[in-house]
Short mmCIF file of C-alpha atoms in Angstrom, two decimals:
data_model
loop_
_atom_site.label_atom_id
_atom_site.label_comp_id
_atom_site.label_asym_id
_atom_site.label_seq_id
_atom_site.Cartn_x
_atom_site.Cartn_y
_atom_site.Cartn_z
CA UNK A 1 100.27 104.70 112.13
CA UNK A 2 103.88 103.83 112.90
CA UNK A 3 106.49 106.41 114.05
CA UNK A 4 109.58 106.98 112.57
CA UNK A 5 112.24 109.56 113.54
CA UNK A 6 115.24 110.75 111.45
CA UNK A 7 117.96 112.15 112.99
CA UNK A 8 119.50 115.39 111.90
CA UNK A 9 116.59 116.94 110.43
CA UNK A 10 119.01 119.34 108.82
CA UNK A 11 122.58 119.16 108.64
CA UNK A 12 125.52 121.65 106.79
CA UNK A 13 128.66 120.49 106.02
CA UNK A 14 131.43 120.94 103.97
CA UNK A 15 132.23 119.35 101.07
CA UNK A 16 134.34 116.30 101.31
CA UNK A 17 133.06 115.58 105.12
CA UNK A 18 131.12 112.52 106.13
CA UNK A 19 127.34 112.97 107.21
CA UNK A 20 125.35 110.26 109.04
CA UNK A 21 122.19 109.76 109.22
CA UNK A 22 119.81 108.31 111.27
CA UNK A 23 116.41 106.62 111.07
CA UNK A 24 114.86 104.79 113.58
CA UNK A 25 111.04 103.36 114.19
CA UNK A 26 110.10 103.91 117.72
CA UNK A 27 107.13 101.52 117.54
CA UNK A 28 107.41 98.65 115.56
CA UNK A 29 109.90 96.15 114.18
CA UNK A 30 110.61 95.80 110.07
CA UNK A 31 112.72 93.76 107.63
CA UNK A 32 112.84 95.96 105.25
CA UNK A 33 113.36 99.53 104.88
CA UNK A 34 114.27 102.05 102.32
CA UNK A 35 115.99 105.36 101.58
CA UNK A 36 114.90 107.82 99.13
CA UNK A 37 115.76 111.10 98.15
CA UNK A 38 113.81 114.25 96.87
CA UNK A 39 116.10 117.06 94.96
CA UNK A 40 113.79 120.37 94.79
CA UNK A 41 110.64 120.49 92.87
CA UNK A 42 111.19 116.27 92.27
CA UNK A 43 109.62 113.64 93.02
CA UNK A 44 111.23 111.11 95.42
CA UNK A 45 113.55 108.95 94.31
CA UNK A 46 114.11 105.23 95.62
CA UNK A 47 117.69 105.03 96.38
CA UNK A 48 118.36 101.62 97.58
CA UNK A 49 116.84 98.99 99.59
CA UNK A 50 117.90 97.13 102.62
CA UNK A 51 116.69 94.01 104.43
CA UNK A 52 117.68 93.52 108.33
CA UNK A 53 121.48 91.82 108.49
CA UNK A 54 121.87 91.98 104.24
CA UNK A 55 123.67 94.16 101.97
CA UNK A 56 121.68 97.01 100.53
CA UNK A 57 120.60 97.01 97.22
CA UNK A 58 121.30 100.28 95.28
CA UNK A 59 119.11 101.80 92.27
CA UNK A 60 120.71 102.66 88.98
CA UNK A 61 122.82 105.47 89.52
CA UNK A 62 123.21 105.70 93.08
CA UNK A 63 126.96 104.88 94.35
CA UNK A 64 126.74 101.89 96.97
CA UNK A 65 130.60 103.18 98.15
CA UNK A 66 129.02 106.94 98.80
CA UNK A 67 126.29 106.33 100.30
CA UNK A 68 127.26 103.45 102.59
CA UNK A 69 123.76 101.79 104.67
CA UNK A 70 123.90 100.11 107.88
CA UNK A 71 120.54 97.96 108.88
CA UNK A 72 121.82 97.31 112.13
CA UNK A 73 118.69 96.24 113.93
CA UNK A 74 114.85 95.79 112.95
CA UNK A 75 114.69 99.22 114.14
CA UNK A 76 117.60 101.30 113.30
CA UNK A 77 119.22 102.17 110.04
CA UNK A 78 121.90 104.91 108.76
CA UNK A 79 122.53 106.42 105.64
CA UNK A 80 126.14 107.94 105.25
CA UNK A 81 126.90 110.08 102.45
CA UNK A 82 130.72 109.93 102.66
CA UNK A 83 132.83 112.82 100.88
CA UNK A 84 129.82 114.70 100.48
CA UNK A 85 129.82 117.32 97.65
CA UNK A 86 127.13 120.17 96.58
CA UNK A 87 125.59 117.58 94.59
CA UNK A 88 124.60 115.57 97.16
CA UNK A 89 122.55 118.43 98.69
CA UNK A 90 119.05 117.35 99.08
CA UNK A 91 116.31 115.68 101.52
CA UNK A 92 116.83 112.00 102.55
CA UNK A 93 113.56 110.10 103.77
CA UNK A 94 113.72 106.51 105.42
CA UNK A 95 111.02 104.66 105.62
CA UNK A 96 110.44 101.17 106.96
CA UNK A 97 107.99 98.56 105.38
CA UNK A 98 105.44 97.54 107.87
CA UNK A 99 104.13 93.78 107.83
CA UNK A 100 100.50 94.26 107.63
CA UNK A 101 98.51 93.80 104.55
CA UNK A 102 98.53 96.13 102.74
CA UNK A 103 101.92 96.17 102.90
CA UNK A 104 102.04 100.15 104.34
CA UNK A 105 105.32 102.60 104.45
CA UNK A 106 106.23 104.53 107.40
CA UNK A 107 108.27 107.25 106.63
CA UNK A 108 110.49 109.30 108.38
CA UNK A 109 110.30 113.26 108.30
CA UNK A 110 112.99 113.26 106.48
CA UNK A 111 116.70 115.51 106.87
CA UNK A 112 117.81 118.56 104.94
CA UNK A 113 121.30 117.59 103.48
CA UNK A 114 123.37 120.93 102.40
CA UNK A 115 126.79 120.75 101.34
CA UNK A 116 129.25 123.97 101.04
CA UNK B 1 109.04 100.84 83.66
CA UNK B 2 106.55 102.47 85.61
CA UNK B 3 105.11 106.16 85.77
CA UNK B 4 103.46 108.10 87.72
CA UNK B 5 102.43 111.72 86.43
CA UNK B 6 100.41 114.31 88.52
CA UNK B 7 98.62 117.23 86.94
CA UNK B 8 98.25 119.82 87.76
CA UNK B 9 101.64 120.98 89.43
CA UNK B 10 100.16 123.70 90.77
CA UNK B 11 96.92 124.85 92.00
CA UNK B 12 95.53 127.64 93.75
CA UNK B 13 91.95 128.44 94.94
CA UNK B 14 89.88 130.16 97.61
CA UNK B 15 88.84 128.76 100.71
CA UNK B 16 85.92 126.51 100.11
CA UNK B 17 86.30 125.33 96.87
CA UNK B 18 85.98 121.83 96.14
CA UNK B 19 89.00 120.43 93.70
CA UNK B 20 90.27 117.57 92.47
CA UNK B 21 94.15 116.33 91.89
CA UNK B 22 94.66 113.69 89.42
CA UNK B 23 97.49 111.09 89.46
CA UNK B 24 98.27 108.71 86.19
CA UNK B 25 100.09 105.86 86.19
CA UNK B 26 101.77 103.97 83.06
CA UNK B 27 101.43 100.32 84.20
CA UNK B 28 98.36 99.43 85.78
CA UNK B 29 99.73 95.90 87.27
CA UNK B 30 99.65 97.63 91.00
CA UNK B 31 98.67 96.33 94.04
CA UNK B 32 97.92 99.29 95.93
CA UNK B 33 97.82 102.91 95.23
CA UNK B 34 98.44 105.61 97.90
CA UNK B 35 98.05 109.47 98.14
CA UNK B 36 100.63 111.62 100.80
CA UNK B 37 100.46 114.97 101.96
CA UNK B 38 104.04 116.56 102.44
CA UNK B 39 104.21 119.95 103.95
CA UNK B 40 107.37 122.50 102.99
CA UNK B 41 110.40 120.34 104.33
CA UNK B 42 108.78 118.08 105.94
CA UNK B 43 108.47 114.45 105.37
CA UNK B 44 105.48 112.41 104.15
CA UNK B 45 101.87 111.90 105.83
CA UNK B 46 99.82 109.31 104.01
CA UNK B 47 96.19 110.63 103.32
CA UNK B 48 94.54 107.46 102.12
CA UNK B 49 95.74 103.97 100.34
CA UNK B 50 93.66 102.30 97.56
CA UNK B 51 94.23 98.71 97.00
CA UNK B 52 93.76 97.07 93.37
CA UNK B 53 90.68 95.51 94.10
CA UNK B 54 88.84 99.00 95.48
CA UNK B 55 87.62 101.93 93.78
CA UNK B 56 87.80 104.52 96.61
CA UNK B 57 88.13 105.41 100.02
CA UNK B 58 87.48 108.15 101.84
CA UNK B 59 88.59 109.84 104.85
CA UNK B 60 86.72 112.90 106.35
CA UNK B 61 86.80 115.74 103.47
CA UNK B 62 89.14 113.53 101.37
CA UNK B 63 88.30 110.78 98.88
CA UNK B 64 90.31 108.95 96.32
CA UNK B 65 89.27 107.09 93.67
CA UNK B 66 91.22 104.32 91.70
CA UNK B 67 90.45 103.79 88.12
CA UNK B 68 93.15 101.04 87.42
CA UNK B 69 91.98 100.12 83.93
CA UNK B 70 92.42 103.72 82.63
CA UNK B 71 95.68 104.23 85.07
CA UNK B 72 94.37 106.73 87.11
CA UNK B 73 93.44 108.04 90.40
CA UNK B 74 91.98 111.28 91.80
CA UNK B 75 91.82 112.86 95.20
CA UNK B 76 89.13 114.89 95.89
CA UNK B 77 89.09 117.46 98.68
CA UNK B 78 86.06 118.92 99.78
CA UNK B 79 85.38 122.54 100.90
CA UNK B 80 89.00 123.29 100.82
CA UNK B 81 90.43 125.02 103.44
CA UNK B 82 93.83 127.00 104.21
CA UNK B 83 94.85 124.28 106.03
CA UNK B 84 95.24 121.92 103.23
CA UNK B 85 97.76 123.76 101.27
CA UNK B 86 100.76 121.54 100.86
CA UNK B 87 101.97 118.79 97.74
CA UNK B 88 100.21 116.18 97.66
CA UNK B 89 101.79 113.00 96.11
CA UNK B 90 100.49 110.04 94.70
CA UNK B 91 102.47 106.95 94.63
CA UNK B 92 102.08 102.53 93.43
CA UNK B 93 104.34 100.35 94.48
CA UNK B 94 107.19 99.24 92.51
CA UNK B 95 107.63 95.97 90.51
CA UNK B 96 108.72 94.25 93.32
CA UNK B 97 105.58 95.64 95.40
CA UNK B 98 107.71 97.17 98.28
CA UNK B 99 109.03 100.47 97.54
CA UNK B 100 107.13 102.81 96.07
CA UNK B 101 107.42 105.39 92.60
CA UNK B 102 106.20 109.14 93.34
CA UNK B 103 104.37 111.22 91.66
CA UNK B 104 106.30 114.96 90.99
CA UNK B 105 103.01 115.83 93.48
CA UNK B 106 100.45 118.52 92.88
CA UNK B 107 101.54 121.70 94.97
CA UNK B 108 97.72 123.21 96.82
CA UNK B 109 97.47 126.97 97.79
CA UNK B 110 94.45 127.76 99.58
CA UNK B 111 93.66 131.51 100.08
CA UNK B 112 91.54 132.32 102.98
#
């Protein structure tokens, strides 16, 4: 399969900072990608959905200004989670949509978000 | 809206066993169903992906069956071994047929 790294794998921060993230596919090109996030003992959670050079589209309930996505190449997105609070704590996973059929996920291994 | 529902949450057994995780799903318009292992903070390894049209696949000691009439799917692992503790998820896509809607996943202990 497809590789996918995410980088930080963990990060702390304090509450109010900025935290970027990064997820790139070392292999393979995609359109599409997604980010999700898992809150302990859930399931993951689709939080929005970009296409290469287009806005991202959010889920219900997830802020498009705090958690700002940048598909800035068919390989390379970031997630930032600006003015981060406690809340926000919880494991991001990227994954990109590959283009054969079926239509498979690569996922990233995904980064540890705590905030203080 | 779509579903997906995993019993049981937990499971433990003793090396060897043979068990079975089941995965429902509310809406059985899917095109594809797919089972993950995920191992304590790590991110997701897909196991094996069903499309609509198939009834199982296997893959070494695994195999997963897709009953898409009844909305369900199992995942069978054979002669279970420490190894294979983790949570396994099971996931379809969503409407659109891109991203996909987890499972709360089935969390495997395996006691040597």
């Amino acid at each position: 399969g497809a590789v996918v790294s995410q980088h930080p794998s963990r990060v702390i921060c304090k509450s109010g900072t900025s935290v970027k993230i990064e997820c790139r596919s070392l292999d393979f090109q995609a359109t599409t990608m997604f980010w999700y996030r898992q809150f302990p003992k859930q399931s993951l959670m689709l939080m929005a959905t970009s296409n290469e050079g287009s806005k991202a589209t959010y889920e219900q309930g997830v802020e498009k200004d705090k958690f700002l996505i940048n598909h800035a190449s068919l390989t390379l997105s970031t997630l930032t989670v600006t003015s981060a609070h406690p809340e926000d704590s919880s494991f991001y996973i990227c994954s990109f949509l590959g283009r054969g059929d079926p239509n498979e996920q690569f996922f990233g291994p995904g980064t540890r978000l705590t905030v203080l | 809206k779509q579903e997906v529902t995993q019993i049981p949450a937990a499971l433990s057994v003793p090396e060897g066993e043979n068990l079975v995780l089941n995965c429902s799903f509310t809406d059985s318009a899917i095109y594809n169903l797919q089972w993950f292992r995920q191992d304590p903070g790590k991110g997701l390894t897909s196991l094996l992906l069903i499309q609509s049209s198939q009834r199982e696949q296997t893959s070494g000691r695994l195999n997963a069956s897709l009953d898409k009439s009844s909305g369900r799917s199992t995942l069978y692992i054979a002669a279970s071994q420490p190894g294979d503790s983790a949570t396994y998820l099971c996931a379809v896509p969503n409407q659109a047929g891109t991203a996909l809607i987890f499972g709360k996943g089935t969390t495997l202990s395996v006691s040597s």
